[in-house]
Amino acid sequence: MNVEIFIPCFIDQIYPQTAFNTIKLLKKAGCNVVYNPKQTCCGQPAYNAGFWDEAKKIGLKFLGDFSEDCYIVSPSASCTGMIKNGYDDLFTNSTAHNRCRNIQSNIYELSDFLVNVLKKDYFGAELVGTAVYHDSCSALRECKIKEEPRKLLAQVGGLDVVPMRDQETCCGFGDTFAVKFEGISAEMAEQKVQNAMAVKADYIISTDSSCLLQLQGYIDKHQLPIKTKHIADVLTSGWANI
């Protein structure tokens, strides 16, 4: 199966190893991974800030960078949600309408693709410790992803995933929200991290690197004994032990 991958800006610039681990994971699942080095942004920052004309220009480039007849997988529910939902505002009844709809039907967030398309949940990963899973707003509300990451994490050797208070509450990042409302954003991050520490978690795991950046920033500032991890990095942990 040929699979095109879309690597979001956050991962490309800040967490490149997550991109490489996504490729490793898809290859282990039996996919032939195709990467177009000309790809850039999906347009979400401009869209969320209200600059829809600029977002449309970026979105048109995205639609031209990917195929209409191939699965597209991204290690980001946020960007996947933008394409599946935000592009309705940008391209409905436009000249790109049909191409947009085809690509929208083909794009998947990583955990959704592994569980619901490939029907795979075991990859031989090992990570010893206790973890909580953070439901990102985009994964839960835009992509309707909830059980898929948990099914994958349940198969990771040595990892105990436990519930925490306010599991589905926002981490406070919210794109430009974190800049415009810094105080509120910081308080929301603090609440999420403290809830994770209350159940003695070693890790906070999520599908979205933007959420993890937000939470890791609070963790680093206060030098707390807890780490954030993208699900792709967790699912490729411990392979040397196989």
PDB file of C-alpha atoms in Angstrom:
ATOM      1  CA  MET A   1       0.000   0.000   0.000  1.00  0.00           C
ATOM      2  CA  ASN A   2       1.359   3.419  -0.980  1.00  0.00           C
ATOM      3  CA  VAL A   3       0.924   6.054   1.721  1.00  0.00           C
ATOM      4  CA  GLU A   4       1.825   9.714   1.376  1.00  0.00           C
ATOM      5  CA  ILE A   5       2.840  11.406   4.603  1.00  0.00           C
ATOM      6  CA  PHE A   6       2.146  14.987   5.604  1.00  0.00           C
ATOM      7  CA  ILE A   7       4.592  16.303   8.192  1.00  0.00           C
ATOM      8  CA  PRO A   8       3.229  19.422   9.944  1.00  0.00           C
ATOM      9  CA  CYS A   9       5.297  22.538  10.613  1.00  0.00           C
ATOM     10  CA  PHE A  10       5.662  21.841  14.348  1.00  0.00           C
ATOM     11  CA  ILE A  11       7.084  18.385  13.758  1.00  0.00           C
ATOM     12  CA  ASP A  12       9.273  19.461  10.842  1.00  0.00           C
ATOM     13  CA  GLN A  13      10.867  22.302  12.788  1.00  0.00           C
ATOM     14  CA  ILE A  14      10.835  21.142  16.414  1.00  0.00           C
ATOM     15  CA  TYR A  15      10.266  17.371  16.570  1.00  0.00           C
ATOM     16  CA  PRO A  16      11.870  15.900  13.416  1.00  0.00           C
ATOM     17  CA  GLN A  17      12.486  12.554  15.140  1.00  0.00           C
ATOM     18  CA  THR A  18       8.710  12.127  15.414  1.00  0.00           C
ATOM     19  CA  ALA A  19       8.538  12.408  11.625  1.00  0.00           C
ATOM     20  CA  PHE A  20      11.197   9.721  11.187  1.00  0.00           C
ATOM     21  CA  ASN A  21       9.412   7.512  13.721  1.00  0.00           C
ATOM     22  CA  THR A  22       6.154   7.941  11.818  1.00  0.00           C
ATOM     23  CA  ILE A  23       7.883   6.631   8.704  1.00  0.00           C
ATOM     24  CA  LYS A  24       9.373   3.697  10.645  1.00  0.00           C
ATOM     25  CA  LEU A  25       5.961   2.854  12.048  1.00  0.00           C
ATOM     26  CA  LEU A  26       4.183   2.922   8.696  1.00  0.00           C
ATOM     27  CA  LYS A  27       6.919   0.814   7.098  1.00  0.00           C
ATOM     28  CA  LYS A  28       6.661  -1.719   9.911  1.00  0.00           C
ATOM     29  CA  ALA A  29       2.927  -1.835   9.189  1.00  0.00           C
ATOM     30  CA  GLY A  30       3.740  -2.801   5.594  1.00  0.00           C
ATOM     31  CA  CYS A  31       3.257   0.538   3.848  1.00  0.00           C
ATOM     32  CA  ASN A  32       5.372   2.048   1.093  1.00  0.00           C
ATOM     33  CA  VAL A  33       5.871   5.584   2.392  1.00  0.00           C
ATOM     34  CA  VAL A  34       6.043   8.498  -0.040  1.00  0.00           C
ATOM     35  CA  TYR A  35       7.218  11.951   1.053  1.00  0.00           C
ATOM     36  CA  ASN A  36       6.954  15.048  -1.111  1.00  0.00           C
ATOM     37  CA  PRO A  37       9.739  17.439   0.021  1.00  0.00           C
ATOM     38  CA  LYS A  38       7.889  20.382  -1.544  1.00  0.00           C
ATOM     39  CA  GLN A  39       5.087  20.197   1.033  1.00  0.00           C
ATOM     40  CA  THR A  40       4.761  23.064   3.496  1.00  0.00           C
ATOM     41  CA  CYS A  41       1.903  24.174   5.784  1.00  0.00           C
ATOM     42  CA  CYS A  42      -1.797  23.292   5.697  1.00  0.00           C
ATOM     43  CA  GLY A  43      -2.732  26.927   6.370  1.00  0.00           C
ATOM     44  CA  GLN A  44      -4.175  26.466   9.832  1.00  0.00           C
ATOM     45  CA  PRO A  45      -2.353  29.372  11.584  1.00  0.00           C
ATOM     46  CA  ALA A  46      -3.650  31.883   9.026  1.00  0.00           C
ATOM     47  CA  TYR A  47      -7.117  30.307   9.073  1.00  0.00           C
ATOM     48  CA  ASN A  48      -7.395  30.444  12.874  1.00  0.00           C
ATOM     49  CA  ALA A  49      -6.205  34.051  12.901  1.00  0.00           C
ATOM     50  CA  GLY A  50      -8.951  35.035  10.462  1.00  0.00           C
ATOM     51  CA  PHE A  51      -6.748  35.503   7.378  1.00  0.00           C
ATOM     52  CA  TRP A  52      -8.786  33.209   5.141  1.00  0.00           C
ATOM     53  CA  ASP A  53      -7.475  34.590   1.835  1.00  0.00           C
ATOM     54  CA  GLU A  54      -3.922  33.778   2.909  1.00  0.00           C
ATOM     55  CA  ALA A  55      -5.034  30.397   4.269  1.00  0.00           C
ATOM     56  CA  LYS A  56      -6.661  29.603   0.929  1.00  0.00           C
ATOM     57  CA  LYS A  57      -3.412  30.284  -0.951  1.00  0.00           C
ATOM     58  CA  ILE A  58      -1.529  27.914   1.344  1.00  0.00           C
ATOM     59  CA  GLY A  59      -4.357  25.387   1.152  1.00  0.00           C
ATOM     60  CA  LEU A  60      -4.271  25.401  -2.647  1.00  0.00           C
ATOM     61  CA  LYS A  61      -0.588  24.542  -2.518  1.00  0.00           C
ATOM     62  CA  PHE A  62      -1.353  21.705  -0.109  1.00  0.00           C
ATOM     63  CA  LEU A  63      -4.011  20.330  -2.455  1.00  0.00           C
ATOM     64  CA  GLY A  64      -1.476  20.414  -5.270  1.00  0.00           C
ATOM     65  CA  ASP A  65       1.220  18.670  -3.234  1.00  0.00           C
ATOM     66  CA  PHE A  66      -0.821  15.535  -2.514  1.00  0.00           C
ATOM     67  CA  SER A  67      -2.610  12.907  -4.578  1.00  0.00           C
ATOM     68  CA  GLU A  68      -6.360  12.486  -4.860  1.00  0.00           C
ATOM     69  CA  ASP A  69      -6.192   8.696  -5.087  1.00  0.00           C
ATOM     70  CA  CYS A  70      -3.763   7.777  -2.294  1.00  0.00           C
ATOM     71  CA  TYR A  71      -3.981   7.545   1.486  1.00  0.00           C
ATOM     72  CA  ILE A  72      -2.419  10.559   3.234  1.00  0.00           C
ATOM     73  CA  VAL A  73      -1.298  10.081   6.835  1.00  0.00           C
ATOM     74  CA  SER A  74      -0.201  12.755   9.297  1.00  0.00           C
ATOM     75  CA  PRO A  75       1.122  12.487  12.869  1.00  0.00           C
ATOM     76  CA  SER A  76      -1.120  15.426  13.795  1.00  0.00           C
ATOM     77  CA  ALA A  77      -4.833  15.442  14.526  1.00  0.00           C
ATOM     78  CA  SER A  78      -4.742  19.249  14.494  1.00  0.00           C
ATOM     79  CA  CYS A  79      -3.594  19.537  10.879  1.00  0.00           C
ATOM     80  CA  THR A  80      -5.736  16.592   9.812  1.00  0.00           C
ATOM     81  CA  GLY A  81      -8.756  18.280  11.382  1.00  0.00           C
ATOM     82  CA  MET A  82      -7.952  21.522   9.569  1.00  0.00           C
ATOM     83  CA  ILE A  83      -7.965  19.765   6.212  1.00  0.00           C
ATOM     84  CA  LYS A  84     -11.067  17.693   6.937  1.00  0.00           C
ATOM     85  CA  ASN A  85     -13.078  20.588   8.350  1.00  0.00           C
ATOM     86  CA  GLY A  86     -11.455  23.987   7.802  1.00  0.00           C
ATOM     87  CA  TYR A  87     -11.069  23.375   4.084  1.00  0.00           C
ATOM     88  CA  ASP A  88     -14.870  23.268   3.811  1.00  0.00           C
ATOM     89  CA  ASP A  89     -14.856  27.005   4.526  1.00  0.00           C
ATOM     90  CA  LEU A  90     -12.074  27.674   2.050  1.00  0.00           C
ATOM     91  CA  PHE A  91     -12.939  25.507  -0.941  1.00  0.00           C
ATOM     92  CA  THR A  92     -16.649  24.636  -0.984  1.00  0.00           C
ATOM     93  CA  ASN A  93     -18.106  25.528  -4.410  1.00  0.00           C
ATOM     94  CA  SER A  94     -14.699  26.679  -5.639  1.00  0.00           C
ATOM     95  CA  THR A  95     -12.717  25.383  -8.620  1.00  0.00           C
ATOM     96  CA  ALA A  96     -10.826  23.152  -6.154  1.00  0.00           C
ATOM     97  CA  HIS A  97     -14.030  21.723  -4.653  1.00  0.00           C
ATOM     98  CA  ASN A  98     -13.816  18.192  -6.083  1.00  0.00           C
ATOM     99  CA  ARG A  99     -10.077  17.804  -5.543  1.00  0.00           C
ATOM    100  CA  CYS A 100     -10.501  19.031  -1.985  1.00  0.00           C
ATOM    101  CA  ARG A 101     -13.259  16.514  -1.243  1.00  0.00           C
ATOM    102  CA  ASN A 102     -11.169  13.634  -2.585  1.00  0.00           C
ATOM    103  CA  ILE A 103      -8.183  14.586  -0.461  1.00  0.00           C
ATOM    104  CA  GLN A 104     -10.374  15.145   2.594  1.00  0.00           C
ATOM    105  CA  SER A 105     -11.696  11.598   2.270  1.00  0.00           C
ATOM    106  CA  ASN A 106      -8.163  10.181   2.003  1.00  0.00           C
ATOM    107  CA  ILE A 107      -6.358  11.951   4.866  1.00  0.00           C
ATOM    108  CA  TYR A 108      -6.023  10.282   8.273  1.00  0.00           C
ATOM    109  CA  GLU A 109      -4.368  11.017  11.581  1.00  0.00           C
ATOM    110  CA  LEU A 110      -1.755   8.346  12.338  1.00  0.00           C
ATOM    111  CA  SER A 111      -3.514   6.383  15.103  1.00  0.00           C
ATOM    112  CA  ASP A 112      -6.811   6.474  13.205  1.00  0.00           C
ATOM    113  CA  PHE A 113      -5.098   5.063  10.113  1.00  0.00           C
ATOM    114  CA  LEU A 114      -3.266   2.307  11.969  1.00  0.00           C
ATOM    115  CA  VAL A 115      -6.323   1.069  13.846  1.00  0.00           C
ATOM    116  CA  ASN A 116      -9.201   1.677  11.453  1.00  0.00           C
ATOM    117  CA  VAL A 117      -7.599   1.287   8.013  1.00  0.00           C
ATOM    118  CA  LEU A 118      -4.694  -1.105   8.563  1.00  0.00           C
ATOM    119  CA  LYS A 119      -6.440  -2.890  11.467  1.00  0.00           C
ATOM    120  CA  LYS A 120      -3.172  -3.054  13.433  1.00  0.00           C
ATOM    121  CA  ASP A 121      -2.571  -2.186  17.074  1.00  0.00           C
ATOM    122  CA  TYR A 122       0.595  -4.120  18.045  1.00  0.00           C
ATOM    123  CA  PHE A 123       4.049  -2.975  16.939  1.00  0.00           C
ATOM    124  CA  GLY A 124       6.307  -4.569  19.535  1.00  0.00           C
ATOM    125  CA  ALA A 125       6.941  -1.329  21.415  1.00  0.00           C
ATOM    126  CA  GLU A 126       8.235  -1.261  24.975  1.00  0.00           C
ATOM    127  CA  LEU A 127       8.216   1.690  27.378  1.00  0.00           C
ATOM    128  CA  VAL A 128       8.327   1.081  31.107  1.00  0.00           C
ATOM    129  CA  GLY A 129       6.358   3.503  33.243  1.00  0.00           C
ATOM    130  CA  THR A 130       2.983   5.043  33.966  1.00  0.00           C
ATOM    131  CA  ALA A 131       1.349   7.355  31.445  1.00  0.00           C
ATOM    132  CA  VAL A 132      -1.736   9.451  30.889  1.00  0.00           C
ATOM    133  CA  TYR A 133      -3.173  10.106  27.472  1.00  0.00           C
ATOM    134  CA  HIS A 134      -4.109  13.705  26.641  1.00  0.00           C
ATOM    135  CA  ASP A 135      -7.090  13.995  24.298  1.00  0.00           C
ATOM    136  CA  SER A 136      -6.206  16.956  22.116  1.00  0.00           C
ATOM    137  CA  CYS A 137      -9.153  19.145  21.153  1.00  0.00           C
ATOM    138  CA  SER A 138      -8.579  18.483  17.454  1.00  0.00           C
ATOM    139  CA  ALA A 139      -8.326  14.711  17.843  1.00  0.00           C
ATOM    140  CA  LEU A 140     -11.387  14.395  20.038  1.00  0.00           C
ATOM    141  CA  ARG A 141     -13.682  17.038  18.591  1.00  0.00           C
ATOM    142  CA  GLU A 142     -12.643  17.416  14.950  1.00  0.00           C
ATOM    143  CA  CYS A 143     -11.338  13.944  14.059  1.00  0.00           C
ATOM    144  CA  LYS A 144     -13.549  11.988  16.505  1.00  0.00           C
ATOM    145  CA  ILE A 145     -10.522  10.037  17.733  1.00  0.00           C
ATOM    146  CA  LYS A 146     -10.717   8.647  21.257  1.00  0.00           C
ATOM    147  CA  GLU A 147     -10.288   4.888  21.521  1.00  0.00           C
ATOM    148  CA  GLU A 148      -7.729   4.465  18.721  1.00  0.00           C
ATOM    149  CA  PRO A 149      -4.685   5.855  20.615  1.00  0.00           C
ATOM    150  CA  ARG A 150      -5.698   3.947  23.718  1.00  0.00           C
ATOM    151  CA  LYS A 151      -5.884   0.666  21.789  1.00  0.00           C
ATOM    152  CA  LEU A 152      -2.364   1.249  20.501  1.00  0.00           C
ATOM    153  CA  LEU A 153      -0.954   2.244  23.894  1.00  0.00           C
ATOM    154  CA  ALA A 154      -2.553  -0.772  25.578  1.00  0.00           C
ATOM    155  CA  GLN A 155      -0.233  -2.972  23.490  1.00  0.00           C
ATOM    156  CA  VAL A 156       2.981  -1.230  24.575  1.00  0.00           C
ATOM    157  CA  GLY A 157       4.979  -3.521  26.846  1.00  0.00           C
ATOM    158  CA  GLY A 158       5.670  -2.172  30.339  1.00  0.00           C
ATOM    159  CA  LEU A 159       3.392   0.851  29.937  1.00  0.00           C
ATOM    160  CA  ASP A 160       0.501   1.388  32.327  1.00  0.00           C
ATOM    161  CA  VAL A 161      -1.960   3.971  30.963  1.00  0.00           C
ATOM    162  CA  VAL A 162      -4.153   5.443  33.701  1.00  0.00           C
ATOM    163  CA  PRO A 163      -6.993   7.994  33.635  1.00  0.00           C
ATOM    164  CA  MET A 164      -6.604  11.474  35.037  1.00  0.00           C
ATOM    165  CA  ARG A 165      -8.913  14.279  36.068  1.00  0.00           C
ATOM    166  CA  ASP A 166     -10.275  16.485  33.261  1.00  0.00           C
ATOM    167  CA  GLN A 167      -8.968  14.054  30.660  1.00  0.00           C
ATOM    168  CA  GLU A 168     -10.657  15.854  27.766  1.00  0.00           C
ATOM    169  CA  THR A 169      -9.920  19.440  28.835  1.00  0.00           C
ATOM    170  CA  CYS A 170      -7.796  21.669  26.587  1.00  0.00           C
ATOM    171  CA  CYS A 171      -4.088  22.038  27.396  1.00  0.00           C
ATOM    172  CA  GLY A 172      -4.248  25.781  26.729  1.00  0.00           C
ATOM    173  CA  PHE A 173      -2.225  25.969  23.522  1.00  0.00           C
ATOM    174  CA  GLY A 174      -4.959  26.738  21.023  1.00  0.00           C
ATOM    175  CA  ASP A 175      -2.645  28.112  18.323  1.00  0.00           C
ATOM    176  CA  THR A 176      -2.507  31.924  18.742  1.00  0.00           C
ATOM    177  CA  PHE A 177      -4.573  31.635  21.941  1.00  0.00           C
ATOM    178  CA  ALA A 178      -1.351  30.849  23.827  1.00  0.00           C
ATOM    179  CA  VAL A 179       0.083  34.188  22.685  1.00  0.00           C
ATOM    180  CA  LYS A 180      -2.999  36.387  22.951  1.00  0.00           C
ATOM    181  CA  PHE A 181      -4.058  35.009  26.333  1.00  0.00           C
ATOM    182  CA  GLU A 182      -0.747  33.954  27.836  1.00  0.00           C
ATOM    183  CA  GLY A 183      -1.913  33.963  31.467  1.00  0.00           C
ATOM    184  CA  ILE A 184      -4.979  31.804  30.853  1.00  0.00           C
ATOM    185  CA  SER A 185      -2.987  29.497  28.590  1.00  0.00           C
ATOM    186  CA  ALA A 186      -0.300  28.969  31.253  1.00  0.00           C
ATOM    187  CA  GLU A 187      -2.918  28.196  33.908  1.00  0.00           C
ATOM    188  CA  MET A 188      -4.521  25.599  31.654  1.00  0.00           C
ATOM    189  CA  ALA A 189      -1.158  23.943  31.047  1.00  0.00           C
ATOM    190  CA  GLU A 190      -0.467  23.904  34.769  1.00  0.00           C
ATOM    191  CA  GLN A 191      -3.814  22.244  35.472  1.00  0.00           C
ATOM    192  CA  LYS A 192      -3.183  19.524  32.881  1.00  0.00           C
ATOM    193  CA  VAL A 193       0.333  18.745  34.113  1.00  0.00           C
ATOM    194  CA  GLN A 194      -0.678  18.761  37.780  1.00  0.00           C
ATOM    195  CA  ASN A 195      -3.547  16.366  37.027  1.00  0.00           C
ATOM    196  CA  ALA A 196      -1.076  14.022  35.359  1.00  0.00           C
ATOM    197  CA  MET A 197       1.323  14.218  38.281  1.00  0.00           C
ATOM    198  CA  ALA A 198      -1.518  13.565  40.732  1.00  0.00           C
ATOM    199  CA  VAL A 199      -1.799  10.018  39.338  1.00  0.00           C
ATOM    200  CA  LYS A 200       2.009   9.649  39.429  1.00  0.00           C
ATOM    201  CA  ALA A 201       2.412   9.584  35.655  1.00  0.00           C
ATOM    202  CA  ASP A 202       5.891   9.430  34.154  1.00  0.00           C
ATOM    203  CA  TYR A 203       4.625  10.458  30.714  1.00  0.00           C
ATOM    204  CA  ILE A 204       1.933  12.565  29.062  1.00  0.00           C
ATOM    205  CA  ILE A 205       1.209  11.110  25.621  1.00  0.00           C
ATOM    206  CA  SER A 206      -0.773  12.706  22.804  1.00  0.00           C
ATOM    207  CA  THR A 207      -1.340  12.741  19.046  1.00  0.00           C
ATOM    208  CA  ASP A 208      -0.425  16.430  18.779  1.00  0.00           C
ATOM    209  CA  SER A 209       3.035  17.938  19.100  1.00  0.00           C
ATOM    210  CA  SER A 210       1.583  21.424  19.627  1.00  0.00           C
ATOM    211  CA  CYS A 211      -0.114  20.261  22.835  1.00  0.00           C
ATOM    212  CA  LEU A 212       3.066  18.500  23.920  1.00  0.00           C
ATOM    213  CA  LEU A 213       5.142  21.641  23.278  1.00  0.00           C
ATOM    214  CA  GLN A 214       2.744  23.614  25.456  1.00  0.00           C
ATOM    215  CA  LEU A 215       2.885  21.094  28.306  1.00  0.00           C
ATOM    216  CA  GLN A 216       6.628  20.476  28.057  1.00  0.00           C
ATOM    217  CA  GLY A 217       7.198  24.215  28.317  1.00  0.00           C
ATOM    218  CA  TYR A 218       5.469  24.268  31.703  1.00  0.00           C
ATOM    219  CA  ILE A 219       7.303  21.112  32.785  1.00  0.00           C
ATOM    220  CA  ASP A 220      10.702  22.519  31.848  1.00  0.00           C
ATOM    221  CA  LYS A 221      10.042  25.882  33.455  1.00  0.00           C
ATOM    222  CA  HIS A 222       9.210  24.244  36.776  1.00  0.00           C
ATOM    223  CA  GLN A 223      11.668  21.342  36.423  1.00  0.00           C
ATOM    224  CA  LEU A 224       9.040  18.689  37.058  1.00  0.00           C
ATOM    225  CA  PRO A 225       9.723  14.914  36.993  1.00  0.00           C
ATOM    226  CA  ILE A 226       7.435  14.099  34.060  1.00  0.00           C
ATOM    227  CA  LYS A 227       7.902  13.985  30.271  1.00  0.00           C
ATOM    228  CA  THR A 228       5.741  14.420  27.180  1.00  0.00           C
ATOM    229  CA  LYS A 229       5.830  11.971  24.266  1.00  0.00           C
ATOM    230  CA  HIS A 230       4.143  11.825  20.875  1.00  0.00           C
ATOM    231  CA  ILE A 231       2.342   8.556  20.249  1.00  0.00           C
ATOM    232  CA  ALA A 232       4.572   7.834  17.233  1.00  0.00           C
ATOM    233  CA  ASP A 233       7.632   8.017  19.492  1.00  0.00           C
ATOM    234  CA  VAL A 234       6.008   5.693  22.020  1.00  0.00           C
ATOM    235  CA  LEU A 235       5.032   3.102  19.405  1.00  0.00           C
ATOM    236  CA  THR A 236       8.619   2.938  18.124  1.00  0.00           C
ATOM    237  CA  SER A 237      10.200   2.700  21.606  1.00  0.00           C
ATOM    238  CA  GLY A 238      12.073  -0.432  22.618  1.00  0.00           C
ATOM    239  CA  TRP A 239      12.306  -1.984  19.171  1.00  0.00           C
ATOM    240  CA  ALA A 240      15.942  -2.846  19.848  1.00  0.00           C
ATOM    241  CA  ASN A 241      14.683  -5.280  22.485  1.00  0.00           C
ATOM    242  CA  ILE A 242      12.726  -7.394  19.989  1.00  0.00           C
TER     243      ILE A 242
END
